[in-house]
PDB file of C-alpha atoms in Angstrom:
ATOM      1  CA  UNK A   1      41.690  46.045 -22.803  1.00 42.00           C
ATOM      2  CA  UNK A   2      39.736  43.529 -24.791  1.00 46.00           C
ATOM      3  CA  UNK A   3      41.721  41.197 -23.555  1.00 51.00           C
ATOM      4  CA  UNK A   4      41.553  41.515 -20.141  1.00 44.00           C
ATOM      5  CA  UNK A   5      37.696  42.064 -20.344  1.00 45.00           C
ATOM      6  CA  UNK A   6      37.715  38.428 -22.015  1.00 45.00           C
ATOM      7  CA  UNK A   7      39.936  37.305 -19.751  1.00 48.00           C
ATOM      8  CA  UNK A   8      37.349  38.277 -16.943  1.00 45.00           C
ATOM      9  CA  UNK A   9      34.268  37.423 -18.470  1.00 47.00           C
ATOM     10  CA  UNK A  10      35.891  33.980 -18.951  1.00 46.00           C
ATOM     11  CA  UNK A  11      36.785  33.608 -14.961  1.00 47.00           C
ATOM     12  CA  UNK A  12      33.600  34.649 -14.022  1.00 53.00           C
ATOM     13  CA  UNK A  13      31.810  32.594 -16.269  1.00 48.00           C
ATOM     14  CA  UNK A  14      34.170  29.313 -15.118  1.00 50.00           C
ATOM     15  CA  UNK A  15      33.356  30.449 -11.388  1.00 54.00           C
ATOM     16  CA  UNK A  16      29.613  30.500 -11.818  1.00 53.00           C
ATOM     17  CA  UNK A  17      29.074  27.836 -13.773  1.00 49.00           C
ATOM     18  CA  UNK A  18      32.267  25.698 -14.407  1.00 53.00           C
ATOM     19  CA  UNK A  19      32.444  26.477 -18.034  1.00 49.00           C
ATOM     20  CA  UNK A  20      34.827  29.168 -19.766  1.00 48.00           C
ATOM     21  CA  UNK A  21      31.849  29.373 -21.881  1.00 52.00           C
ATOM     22  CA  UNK A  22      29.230  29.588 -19.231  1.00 51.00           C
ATOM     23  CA  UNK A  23      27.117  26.641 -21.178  1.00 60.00           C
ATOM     24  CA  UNK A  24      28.264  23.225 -19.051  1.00 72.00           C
ATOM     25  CA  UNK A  25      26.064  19.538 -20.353  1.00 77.00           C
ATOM     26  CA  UNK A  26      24.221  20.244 -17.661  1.00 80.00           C
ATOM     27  CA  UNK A  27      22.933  23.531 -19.230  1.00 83.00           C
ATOM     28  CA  UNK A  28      22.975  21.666 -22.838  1.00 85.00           C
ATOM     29  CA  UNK A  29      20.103  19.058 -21.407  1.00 89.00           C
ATOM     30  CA  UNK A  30      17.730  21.909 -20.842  1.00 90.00           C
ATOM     31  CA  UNK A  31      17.146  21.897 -24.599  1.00 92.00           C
ATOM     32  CA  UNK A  32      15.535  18.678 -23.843  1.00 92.00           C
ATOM     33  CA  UNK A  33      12.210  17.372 -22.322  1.00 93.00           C
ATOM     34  CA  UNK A  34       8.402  17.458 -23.413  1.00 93.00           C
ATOM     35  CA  UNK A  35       6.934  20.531 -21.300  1.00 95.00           C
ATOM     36  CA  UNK A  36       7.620  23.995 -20.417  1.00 96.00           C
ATOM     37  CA  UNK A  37       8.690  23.343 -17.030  1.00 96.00           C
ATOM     38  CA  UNK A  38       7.654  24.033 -13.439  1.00 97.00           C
ATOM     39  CA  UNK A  39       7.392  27.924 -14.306  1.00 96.00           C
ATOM     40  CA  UNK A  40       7.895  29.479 -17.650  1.00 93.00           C
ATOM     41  CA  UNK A  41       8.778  32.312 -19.670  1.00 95.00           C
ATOM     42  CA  UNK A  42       6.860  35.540 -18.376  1.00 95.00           C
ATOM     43  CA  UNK A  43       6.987  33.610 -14.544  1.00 97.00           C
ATOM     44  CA  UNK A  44       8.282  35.430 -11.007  1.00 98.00           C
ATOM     45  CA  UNK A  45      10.825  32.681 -10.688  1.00 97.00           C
ATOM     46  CA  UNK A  46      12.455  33.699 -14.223  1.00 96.00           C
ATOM     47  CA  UNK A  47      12.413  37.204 -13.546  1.00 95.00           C
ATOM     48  CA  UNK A  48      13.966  36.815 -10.489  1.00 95.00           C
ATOM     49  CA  UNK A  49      16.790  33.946 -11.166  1.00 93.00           C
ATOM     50  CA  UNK A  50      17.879  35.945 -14.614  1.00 90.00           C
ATOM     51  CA  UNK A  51      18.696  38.576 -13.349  1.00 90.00           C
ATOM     52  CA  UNK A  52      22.143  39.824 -11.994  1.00 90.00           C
ATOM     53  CA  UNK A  53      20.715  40.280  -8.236  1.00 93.00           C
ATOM     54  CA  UNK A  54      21.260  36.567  -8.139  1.00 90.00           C
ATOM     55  CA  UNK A  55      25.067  37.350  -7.500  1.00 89.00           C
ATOM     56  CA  UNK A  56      24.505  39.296  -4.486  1.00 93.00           C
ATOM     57  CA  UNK A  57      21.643  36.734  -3.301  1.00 93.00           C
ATOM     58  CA  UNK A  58      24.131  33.852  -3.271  1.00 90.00           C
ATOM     59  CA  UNK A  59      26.276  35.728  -1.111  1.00 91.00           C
ATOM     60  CA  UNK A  60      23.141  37.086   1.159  1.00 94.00           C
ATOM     61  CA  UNK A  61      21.978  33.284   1.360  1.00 93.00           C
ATOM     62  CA  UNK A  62      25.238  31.559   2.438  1.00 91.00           C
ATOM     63  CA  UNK A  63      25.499  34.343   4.967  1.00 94.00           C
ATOM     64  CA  UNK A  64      22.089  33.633   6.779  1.00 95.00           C
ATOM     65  CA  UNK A  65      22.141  30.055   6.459  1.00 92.00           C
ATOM     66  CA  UNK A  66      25.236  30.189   8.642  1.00 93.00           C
ATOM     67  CA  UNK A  67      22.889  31.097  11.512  1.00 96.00           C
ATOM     68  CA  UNK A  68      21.652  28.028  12.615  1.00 95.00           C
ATOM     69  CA  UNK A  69      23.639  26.053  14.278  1.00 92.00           C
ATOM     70  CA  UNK A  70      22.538  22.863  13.013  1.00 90.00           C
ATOM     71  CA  UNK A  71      23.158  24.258   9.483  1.00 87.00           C
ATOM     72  CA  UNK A  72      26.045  25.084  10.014  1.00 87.00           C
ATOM     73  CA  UNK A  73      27.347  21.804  11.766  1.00 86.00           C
ATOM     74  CA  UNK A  74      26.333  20.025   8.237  1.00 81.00           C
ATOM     75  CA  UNK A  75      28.486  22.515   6.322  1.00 79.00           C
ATOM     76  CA  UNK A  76      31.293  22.231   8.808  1.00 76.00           C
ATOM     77  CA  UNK A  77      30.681  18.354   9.012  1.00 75.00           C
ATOM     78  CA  UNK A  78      30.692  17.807   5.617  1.00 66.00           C
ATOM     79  CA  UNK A  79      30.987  20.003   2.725  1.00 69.00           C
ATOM     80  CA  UNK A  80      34.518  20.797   1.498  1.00 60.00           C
ATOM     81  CA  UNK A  81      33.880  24.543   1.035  1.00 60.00           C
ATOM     82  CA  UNK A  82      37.777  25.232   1.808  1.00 61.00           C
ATOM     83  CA  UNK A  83      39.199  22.636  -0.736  1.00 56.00           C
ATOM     84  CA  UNK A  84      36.303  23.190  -3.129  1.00 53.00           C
ATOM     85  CA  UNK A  85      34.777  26.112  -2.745  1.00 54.00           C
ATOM     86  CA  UNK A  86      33.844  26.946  -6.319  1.00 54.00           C
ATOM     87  CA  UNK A  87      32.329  23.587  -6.778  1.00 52.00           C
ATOM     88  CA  UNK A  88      30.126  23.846  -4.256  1.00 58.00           C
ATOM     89  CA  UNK A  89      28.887  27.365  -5.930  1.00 63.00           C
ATOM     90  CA  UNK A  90      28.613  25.624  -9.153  1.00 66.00           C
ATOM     91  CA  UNK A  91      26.930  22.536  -7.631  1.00 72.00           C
ATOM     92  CA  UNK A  92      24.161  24.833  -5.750  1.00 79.00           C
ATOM     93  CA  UNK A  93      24.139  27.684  -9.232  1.00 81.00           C
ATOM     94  CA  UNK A  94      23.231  23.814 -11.246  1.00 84.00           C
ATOM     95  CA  UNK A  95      20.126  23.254  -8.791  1.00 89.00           C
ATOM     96  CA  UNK A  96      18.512  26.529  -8.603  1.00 90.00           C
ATOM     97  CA  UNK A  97      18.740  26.824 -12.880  1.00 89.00           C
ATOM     98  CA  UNK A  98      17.558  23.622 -13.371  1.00 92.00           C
ATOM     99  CA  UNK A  99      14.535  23.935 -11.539  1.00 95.00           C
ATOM    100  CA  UNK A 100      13.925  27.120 -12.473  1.00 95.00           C
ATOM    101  CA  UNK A 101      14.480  26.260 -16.175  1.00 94.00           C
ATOM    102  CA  UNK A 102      14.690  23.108 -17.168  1.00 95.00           C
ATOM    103  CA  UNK A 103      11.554  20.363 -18.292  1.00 96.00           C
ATOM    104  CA  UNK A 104      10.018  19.189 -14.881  1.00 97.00           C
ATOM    105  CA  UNK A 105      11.679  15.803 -15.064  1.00 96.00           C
ATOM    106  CA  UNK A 106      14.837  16.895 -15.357  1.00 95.00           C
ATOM    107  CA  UNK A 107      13.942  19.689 -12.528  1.00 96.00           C
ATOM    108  CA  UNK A 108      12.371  16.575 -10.563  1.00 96.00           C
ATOM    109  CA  UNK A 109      15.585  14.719 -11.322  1.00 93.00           C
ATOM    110  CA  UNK A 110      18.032  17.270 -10.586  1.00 91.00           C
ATOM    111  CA  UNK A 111      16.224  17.921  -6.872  1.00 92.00           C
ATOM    112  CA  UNK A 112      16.747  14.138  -5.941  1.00 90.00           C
ATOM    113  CA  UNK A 113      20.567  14.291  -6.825  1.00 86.00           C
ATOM    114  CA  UNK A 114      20.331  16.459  -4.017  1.00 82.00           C
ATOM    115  CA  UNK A 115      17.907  14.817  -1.676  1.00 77.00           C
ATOM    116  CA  UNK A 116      20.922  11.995  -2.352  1.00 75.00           C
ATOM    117  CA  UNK A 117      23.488  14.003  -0.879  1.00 71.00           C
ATOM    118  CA  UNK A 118      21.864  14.935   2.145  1.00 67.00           C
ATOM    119  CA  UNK A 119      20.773  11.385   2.731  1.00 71.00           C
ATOM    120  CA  UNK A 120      24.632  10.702   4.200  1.00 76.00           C
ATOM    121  CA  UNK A 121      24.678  14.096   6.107  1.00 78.00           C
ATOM    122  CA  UNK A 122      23.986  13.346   9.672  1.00 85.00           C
ATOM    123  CA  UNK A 123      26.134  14.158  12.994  1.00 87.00           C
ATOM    124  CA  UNK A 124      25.611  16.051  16.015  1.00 88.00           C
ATOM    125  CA  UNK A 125      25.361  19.906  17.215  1.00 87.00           C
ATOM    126  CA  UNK A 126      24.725  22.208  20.096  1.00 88.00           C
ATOM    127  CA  UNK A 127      22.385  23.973  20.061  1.00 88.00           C
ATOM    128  CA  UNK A 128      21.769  27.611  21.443  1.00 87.00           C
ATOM    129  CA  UNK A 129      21.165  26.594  24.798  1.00 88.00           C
ATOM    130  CA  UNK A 130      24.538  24.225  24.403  1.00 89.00           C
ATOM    131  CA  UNK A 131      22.367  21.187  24.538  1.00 90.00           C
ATOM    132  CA  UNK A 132      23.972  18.373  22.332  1.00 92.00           C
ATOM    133  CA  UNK A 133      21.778  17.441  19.418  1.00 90.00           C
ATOM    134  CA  UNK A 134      21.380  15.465  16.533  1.00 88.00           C
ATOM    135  CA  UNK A 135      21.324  16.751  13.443  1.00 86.00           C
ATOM    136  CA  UNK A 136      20.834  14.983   9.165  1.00 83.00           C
ATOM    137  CA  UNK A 137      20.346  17.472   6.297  1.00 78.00           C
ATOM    138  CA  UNK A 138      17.149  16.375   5.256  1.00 82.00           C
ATOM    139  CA  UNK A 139      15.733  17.036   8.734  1.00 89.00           C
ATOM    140  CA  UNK A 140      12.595  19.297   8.172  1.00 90.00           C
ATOM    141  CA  UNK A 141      13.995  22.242  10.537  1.00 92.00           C
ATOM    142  CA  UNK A 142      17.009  22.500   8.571  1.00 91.00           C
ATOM    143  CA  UNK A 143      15.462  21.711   5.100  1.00 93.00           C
ATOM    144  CA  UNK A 144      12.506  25.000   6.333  1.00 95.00           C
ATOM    145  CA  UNK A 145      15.310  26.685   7.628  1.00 96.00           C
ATOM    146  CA  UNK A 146      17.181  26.854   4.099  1.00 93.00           C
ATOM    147  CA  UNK A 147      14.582  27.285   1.962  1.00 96.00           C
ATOM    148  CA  UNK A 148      13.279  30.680   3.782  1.00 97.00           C
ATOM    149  CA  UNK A 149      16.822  32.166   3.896  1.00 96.00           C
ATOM    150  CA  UNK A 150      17.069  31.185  -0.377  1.00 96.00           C
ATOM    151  CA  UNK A 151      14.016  33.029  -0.812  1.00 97.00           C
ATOM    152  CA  UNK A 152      14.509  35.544   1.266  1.00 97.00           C
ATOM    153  CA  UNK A 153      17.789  36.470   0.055  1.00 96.00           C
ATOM    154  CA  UNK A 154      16.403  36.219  -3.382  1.00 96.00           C
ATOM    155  CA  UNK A 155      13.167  38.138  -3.158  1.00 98.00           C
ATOM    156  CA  UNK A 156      14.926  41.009  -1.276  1.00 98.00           C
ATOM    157  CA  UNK A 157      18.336  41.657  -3.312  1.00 97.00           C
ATOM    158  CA  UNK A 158      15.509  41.505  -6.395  1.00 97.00           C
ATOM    159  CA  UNK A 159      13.667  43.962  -5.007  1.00 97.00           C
ATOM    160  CA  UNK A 160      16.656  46.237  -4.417  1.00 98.00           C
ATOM    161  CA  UNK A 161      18.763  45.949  -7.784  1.00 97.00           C
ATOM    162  CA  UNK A 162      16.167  43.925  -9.965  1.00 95.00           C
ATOM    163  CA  UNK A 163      12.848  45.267 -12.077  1.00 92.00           C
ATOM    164  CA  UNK A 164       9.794  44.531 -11.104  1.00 95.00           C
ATOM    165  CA  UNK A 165       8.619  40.468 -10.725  1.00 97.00           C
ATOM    166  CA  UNK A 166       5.383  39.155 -12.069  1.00 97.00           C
ATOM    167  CA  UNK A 167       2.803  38.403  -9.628  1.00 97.00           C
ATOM    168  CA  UNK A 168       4.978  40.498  -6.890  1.00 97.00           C
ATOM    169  CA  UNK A 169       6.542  39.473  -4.048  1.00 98.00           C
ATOM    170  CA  UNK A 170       3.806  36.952  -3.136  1.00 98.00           C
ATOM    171  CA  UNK A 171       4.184  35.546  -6.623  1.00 98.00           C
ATOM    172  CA  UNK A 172       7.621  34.683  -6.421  1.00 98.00           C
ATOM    173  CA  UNK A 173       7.464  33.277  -3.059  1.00 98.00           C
ATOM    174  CA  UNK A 174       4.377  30.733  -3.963  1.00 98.00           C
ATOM    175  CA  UNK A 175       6.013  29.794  -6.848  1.00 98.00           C
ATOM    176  CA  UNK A 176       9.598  28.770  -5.525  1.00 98.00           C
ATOM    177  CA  UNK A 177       7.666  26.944  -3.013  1.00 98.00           C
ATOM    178  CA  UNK A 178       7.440  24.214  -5.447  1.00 97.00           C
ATOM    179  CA  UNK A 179      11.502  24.133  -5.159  1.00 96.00           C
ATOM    180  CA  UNK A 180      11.353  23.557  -1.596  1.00 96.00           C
ATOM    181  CA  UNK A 181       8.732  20.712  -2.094  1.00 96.00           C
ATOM    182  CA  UNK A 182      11.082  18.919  -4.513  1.00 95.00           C
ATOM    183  CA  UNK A 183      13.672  18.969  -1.839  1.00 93.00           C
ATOM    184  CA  UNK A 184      11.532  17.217   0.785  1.00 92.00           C
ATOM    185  CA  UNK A 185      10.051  21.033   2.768  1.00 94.00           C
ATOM    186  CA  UNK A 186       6.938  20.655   4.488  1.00 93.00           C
ATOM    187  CA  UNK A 187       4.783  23.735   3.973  1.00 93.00           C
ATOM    188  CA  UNK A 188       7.186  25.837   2.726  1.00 97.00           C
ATOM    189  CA  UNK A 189       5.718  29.719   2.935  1.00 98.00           C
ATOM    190  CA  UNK A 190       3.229  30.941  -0.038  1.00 98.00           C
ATOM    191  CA  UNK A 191       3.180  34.456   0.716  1.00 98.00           C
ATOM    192  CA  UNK A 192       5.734  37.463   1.307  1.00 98.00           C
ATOM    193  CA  UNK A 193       3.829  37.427   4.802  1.00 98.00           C
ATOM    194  CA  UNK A 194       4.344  33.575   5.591  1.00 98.00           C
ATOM    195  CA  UNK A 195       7.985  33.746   3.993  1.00 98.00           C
ATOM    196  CA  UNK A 196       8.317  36.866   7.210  1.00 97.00           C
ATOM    197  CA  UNK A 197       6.739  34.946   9.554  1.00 97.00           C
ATOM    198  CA  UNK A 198       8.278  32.001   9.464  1.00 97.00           C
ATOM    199  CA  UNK A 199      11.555  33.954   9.332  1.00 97.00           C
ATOM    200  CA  UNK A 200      10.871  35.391  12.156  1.00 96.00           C
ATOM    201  CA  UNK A 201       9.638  32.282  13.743  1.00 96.00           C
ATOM    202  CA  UNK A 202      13.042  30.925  14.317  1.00 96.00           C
ATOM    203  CA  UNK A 203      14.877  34.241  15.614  1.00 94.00           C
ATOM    204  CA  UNK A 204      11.741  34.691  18.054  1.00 95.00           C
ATOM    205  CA  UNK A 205      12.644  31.226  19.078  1.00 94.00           C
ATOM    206  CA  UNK A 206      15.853  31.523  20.033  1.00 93.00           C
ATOM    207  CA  UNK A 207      16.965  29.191  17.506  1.00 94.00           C
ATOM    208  CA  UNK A 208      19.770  30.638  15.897  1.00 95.00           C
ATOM    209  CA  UNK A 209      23.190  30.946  17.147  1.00 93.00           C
ATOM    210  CA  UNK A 210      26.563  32.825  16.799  1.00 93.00           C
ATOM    211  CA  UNK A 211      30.184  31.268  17.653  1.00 92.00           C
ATOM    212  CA  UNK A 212      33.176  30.693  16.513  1.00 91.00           C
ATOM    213  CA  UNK A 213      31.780  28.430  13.675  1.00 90.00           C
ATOM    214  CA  UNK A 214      29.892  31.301  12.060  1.00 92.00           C
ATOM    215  CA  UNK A 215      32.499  33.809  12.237  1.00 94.00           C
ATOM    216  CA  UNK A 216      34.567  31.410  10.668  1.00 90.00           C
ATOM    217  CA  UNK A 217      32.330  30.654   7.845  1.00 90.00           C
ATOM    218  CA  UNK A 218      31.750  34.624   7.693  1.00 93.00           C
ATOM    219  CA  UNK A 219      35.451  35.235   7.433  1.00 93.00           C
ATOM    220  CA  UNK A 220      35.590  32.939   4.390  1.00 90.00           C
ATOM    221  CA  UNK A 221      32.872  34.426   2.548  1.00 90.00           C
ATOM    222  CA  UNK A 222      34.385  37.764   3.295  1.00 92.00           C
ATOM    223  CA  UNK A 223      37.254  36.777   1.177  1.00 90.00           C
ATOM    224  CA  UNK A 224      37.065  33.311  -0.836  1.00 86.00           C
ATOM    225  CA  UNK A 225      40.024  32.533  -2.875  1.00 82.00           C
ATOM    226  CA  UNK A 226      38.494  34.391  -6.469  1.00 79.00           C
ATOM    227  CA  UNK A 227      41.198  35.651  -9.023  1.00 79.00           C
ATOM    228  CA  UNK A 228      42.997  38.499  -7.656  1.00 83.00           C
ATOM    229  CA  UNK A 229      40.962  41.136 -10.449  1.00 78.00           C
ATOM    230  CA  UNK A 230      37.693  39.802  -9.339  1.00 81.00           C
ATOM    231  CA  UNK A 231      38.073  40.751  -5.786  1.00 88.00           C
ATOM    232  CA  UNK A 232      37.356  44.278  -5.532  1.00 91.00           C
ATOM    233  CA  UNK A 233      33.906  43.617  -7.453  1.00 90.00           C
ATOM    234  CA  UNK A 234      33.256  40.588  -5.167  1.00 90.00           C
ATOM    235  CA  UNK A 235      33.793  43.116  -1.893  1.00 94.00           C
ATOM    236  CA  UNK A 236      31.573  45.715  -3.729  1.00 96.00           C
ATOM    237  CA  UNK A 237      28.829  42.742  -3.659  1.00 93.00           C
ATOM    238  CA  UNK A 238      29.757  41.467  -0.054  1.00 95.00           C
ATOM    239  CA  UNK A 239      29.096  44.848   1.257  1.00 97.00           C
ATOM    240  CA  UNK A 240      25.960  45.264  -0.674  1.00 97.00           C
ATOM    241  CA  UNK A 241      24.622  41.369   0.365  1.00 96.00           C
ATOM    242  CA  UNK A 242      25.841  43.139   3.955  1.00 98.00           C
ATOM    243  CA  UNK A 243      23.570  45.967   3.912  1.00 98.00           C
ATOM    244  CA  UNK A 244      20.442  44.283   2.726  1.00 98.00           C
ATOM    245  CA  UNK A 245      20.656  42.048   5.826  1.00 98.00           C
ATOM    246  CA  UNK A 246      18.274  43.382   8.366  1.00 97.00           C
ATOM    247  CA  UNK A 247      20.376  44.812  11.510  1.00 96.00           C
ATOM    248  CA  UNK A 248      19.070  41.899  14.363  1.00 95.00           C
ATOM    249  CA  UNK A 249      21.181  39.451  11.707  1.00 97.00           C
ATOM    250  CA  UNK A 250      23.738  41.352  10.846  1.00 96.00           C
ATOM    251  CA  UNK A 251      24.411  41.614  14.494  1.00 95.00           C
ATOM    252  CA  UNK A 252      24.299  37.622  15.183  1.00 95.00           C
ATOM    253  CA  UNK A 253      26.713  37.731  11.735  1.00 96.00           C
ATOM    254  CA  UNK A 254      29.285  40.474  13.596  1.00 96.00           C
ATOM    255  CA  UNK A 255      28.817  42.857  10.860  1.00 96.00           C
ATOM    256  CA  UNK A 256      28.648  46.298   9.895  1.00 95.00           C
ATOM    257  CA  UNK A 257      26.552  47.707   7.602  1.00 96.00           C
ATOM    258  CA  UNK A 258      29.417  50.321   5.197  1.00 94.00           C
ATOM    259  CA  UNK A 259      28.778  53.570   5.779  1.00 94.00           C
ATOM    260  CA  UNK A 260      29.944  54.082   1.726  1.00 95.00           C
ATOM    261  CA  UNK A 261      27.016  53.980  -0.603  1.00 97.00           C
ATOM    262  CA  UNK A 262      27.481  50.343  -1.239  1.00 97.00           C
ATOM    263  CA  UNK A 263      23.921  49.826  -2.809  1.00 97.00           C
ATOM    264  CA  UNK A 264      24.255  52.016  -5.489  1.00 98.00           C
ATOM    265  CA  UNK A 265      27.739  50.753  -5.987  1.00 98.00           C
ATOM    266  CA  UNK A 266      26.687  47.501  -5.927  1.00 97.00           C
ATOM    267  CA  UNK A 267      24.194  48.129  -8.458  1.00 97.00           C
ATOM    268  CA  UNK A 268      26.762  49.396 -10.459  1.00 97.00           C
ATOM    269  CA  UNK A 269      29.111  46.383 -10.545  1.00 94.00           C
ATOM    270  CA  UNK A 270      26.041  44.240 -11.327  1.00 93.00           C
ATOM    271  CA  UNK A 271      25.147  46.178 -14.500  1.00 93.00           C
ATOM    272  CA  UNK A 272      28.656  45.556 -15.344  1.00 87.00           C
ATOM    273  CA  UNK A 273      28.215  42.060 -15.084  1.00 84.00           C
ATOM    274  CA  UNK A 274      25.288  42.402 -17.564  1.00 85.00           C
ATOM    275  CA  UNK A 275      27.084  44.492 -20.048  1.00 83.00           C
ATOM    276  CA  UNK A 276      30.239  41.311 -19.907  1.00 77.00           C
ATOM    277  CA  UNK A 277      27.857  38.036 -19.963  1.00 73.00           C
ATOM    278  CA  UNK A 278      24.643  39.779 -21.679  1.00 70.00           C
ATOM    279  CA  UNK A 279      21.187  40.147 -21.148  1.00 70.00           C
ATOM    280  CA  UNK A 280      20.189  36.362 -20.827  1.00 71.00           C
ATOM    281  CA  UNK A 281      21.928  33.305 -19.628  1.00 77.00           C
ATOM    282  CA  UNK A 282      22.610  30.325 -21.363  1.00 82.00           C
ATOM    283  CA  UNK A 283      20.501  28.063 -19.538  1.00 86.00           C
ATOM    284  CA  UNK A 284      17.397  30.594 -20.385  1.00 89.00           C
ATOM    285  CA  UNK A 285      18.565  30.185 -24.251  1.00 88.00           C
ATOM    286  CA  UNK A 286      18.493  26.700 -23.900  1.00 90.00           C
ATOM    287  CA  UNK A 287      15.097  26.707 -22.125  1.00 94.00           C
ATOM    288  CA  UNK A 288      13.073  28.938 -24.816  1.00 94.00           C
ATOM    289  CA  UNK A 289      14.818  26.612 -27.457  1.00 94.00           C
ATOM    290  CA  UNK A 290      13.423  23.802 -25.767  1.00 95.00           C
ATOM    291  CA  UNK A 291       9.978  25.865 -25.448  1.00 96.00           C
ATOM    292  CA  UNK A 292       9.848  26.809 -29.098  1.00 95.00           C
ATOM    293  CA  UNK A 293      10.860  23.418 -30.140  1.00 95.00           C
ATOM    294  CA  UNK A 294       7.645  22.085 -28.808  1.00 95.00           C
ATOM    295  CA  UNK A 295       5.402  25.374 -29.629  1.00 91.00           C
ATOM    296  CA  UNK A 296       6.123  24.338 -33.137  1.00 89.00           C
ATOM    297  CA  UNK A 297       5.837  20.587 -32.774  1.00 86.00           C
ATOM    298  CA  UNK A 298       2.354  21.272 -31.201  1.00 81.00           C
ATOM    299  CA  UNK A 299       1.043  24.689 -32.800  1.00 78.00           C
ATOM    300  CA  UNK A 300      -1.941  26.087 -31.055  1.00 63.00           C
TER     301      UNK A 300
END
């Protein structure tokens, strides 16, 4: 038994973060830099990205972003989520810890590696009235359009299987708005209630868009290739990310809500998580190393 539990905690620590170990250099730089960051210990946005809910948020995220179609064009266009699909997880899992706990230059730093990458991703789409259009990642539609399904997803599955977040909702959401800055979002919502609105701002708009495309890209988050043991956890998630999805975009998605008591299972599977990796994450180790490093360099 303690072998397969290893064994598992090993895989899942390789797909999250690349590393049987779960600590990657990327990790090993947040013991660096000369200031506590862009939020801190005791913050929303620690609270919120430490915590196991993050799993099911990923999953929640991907989901949504699917939704627009000129999203969704870039991802079809250009990422290699077929051929590569757990190093675009680790790619996106290196961004959001960075920022959230890393020194702000590296967090600064880390943000324009990917401002880079969406410099060269530019093509065409059609749009939900089938009108041709063109479409580059760093477009501020698309950039808005991401950021507010991220912290949607985030906030939400948090407030389902996660404890309570300093400052509240509205807390975390004006905080991570500082993410979406660094990636190039114009007013990116500072509120729970301007995170909503401008949600529901693009379904009232008759932005988004369902086809073939999306229920592809649904299909493959439904079942990515994971190791064969790690699959009946991951659908335990999927169903959970599922049913936190309010019904108007779970019906643009094509899915069902399970009528099995999927939250409660879910929250199960994520405490199991926490009992395998442990309370905190390596990259939050690193960061209160880094933090107490320069507490006792400059004592109060």
């Amino acid at each position: 038994m303690s072998r397969f539990v290893d064994s598992w905690r090993s895989h899942l620590l390789v797909t999250l973060s690349g590393n049987g170990e779960g600590r990657p250099r990327w990790v090993e730089k947040m013991e660096l830099g000369d200031d506590v960051g862009f939020f801190g210990p005791g913050s929303a946005s620690w609270a919120v990205h430490g915590g196991m809910a993050t799993m099911v948020a990923g999953i929640r995220a991907l989901l949504m972003q699917t939704l627009h179609p000129g999203a969704m064009a870039g991802v079809h266009d250009w990422s290699r989520y077929k051929e590569d699909p757990l190093g675009r997880l680790s790619g996106t899992i290196q961004w959001l810890v960075t920022v959230t706990f890393a020194d702000t230059t590296l967090a600064a730093s880390e943000s324009s590696r990917v401002g880079r990458f969406h410099d060269r991703v530019t093509g065409t789409y059609r749009d939900s009235q089938g009108i041709e259009r063109p479409y580059a990642a760093g477009d501020p539609e698309l950039l808005a359009w991401v950021h507010i399904v991220f912290t949607d997803a985030f906030l939400s599955t948090h407030s389902i299987w996660g404890g309570p977040i300093p400052g509240g909702a509205d807390g975390y959401v004006r905080e991570w708005a500082k993410a979406g800055e660094l990636v190039g979002v114009h007013n990116p919502p500072r509120s729970a209630s301007e995170l909503q609105a401008q949600l529901d701002a693009f379904k009232d708009a008759g932005i988004l868009k369902s086809d073939e495309r999306v229920a592809e890209a649904v299909r493959f988050i439904r079942n990515p290739p994971l190791r064969r043991g790690m699959m009946p956890f991951y659908r335990v998630m999927f169903a959970g990310a599922v049913a936190s999805i309010p019904r108007e975009y779970r019906e643009l998605l094509g899915l069902r809500r399970s009528l099995l008591p999927v939250v409660w299972a879910t929250g199960a599977v994520l405490g199991l998580v926490r009992l395998l990796l442990g309370r905190s994450s390596t990259s939050e180790d690193a960061a209160r190393t880094r933090i107490a490093r320069l507490a006792k360099a400059n004592p109060a």
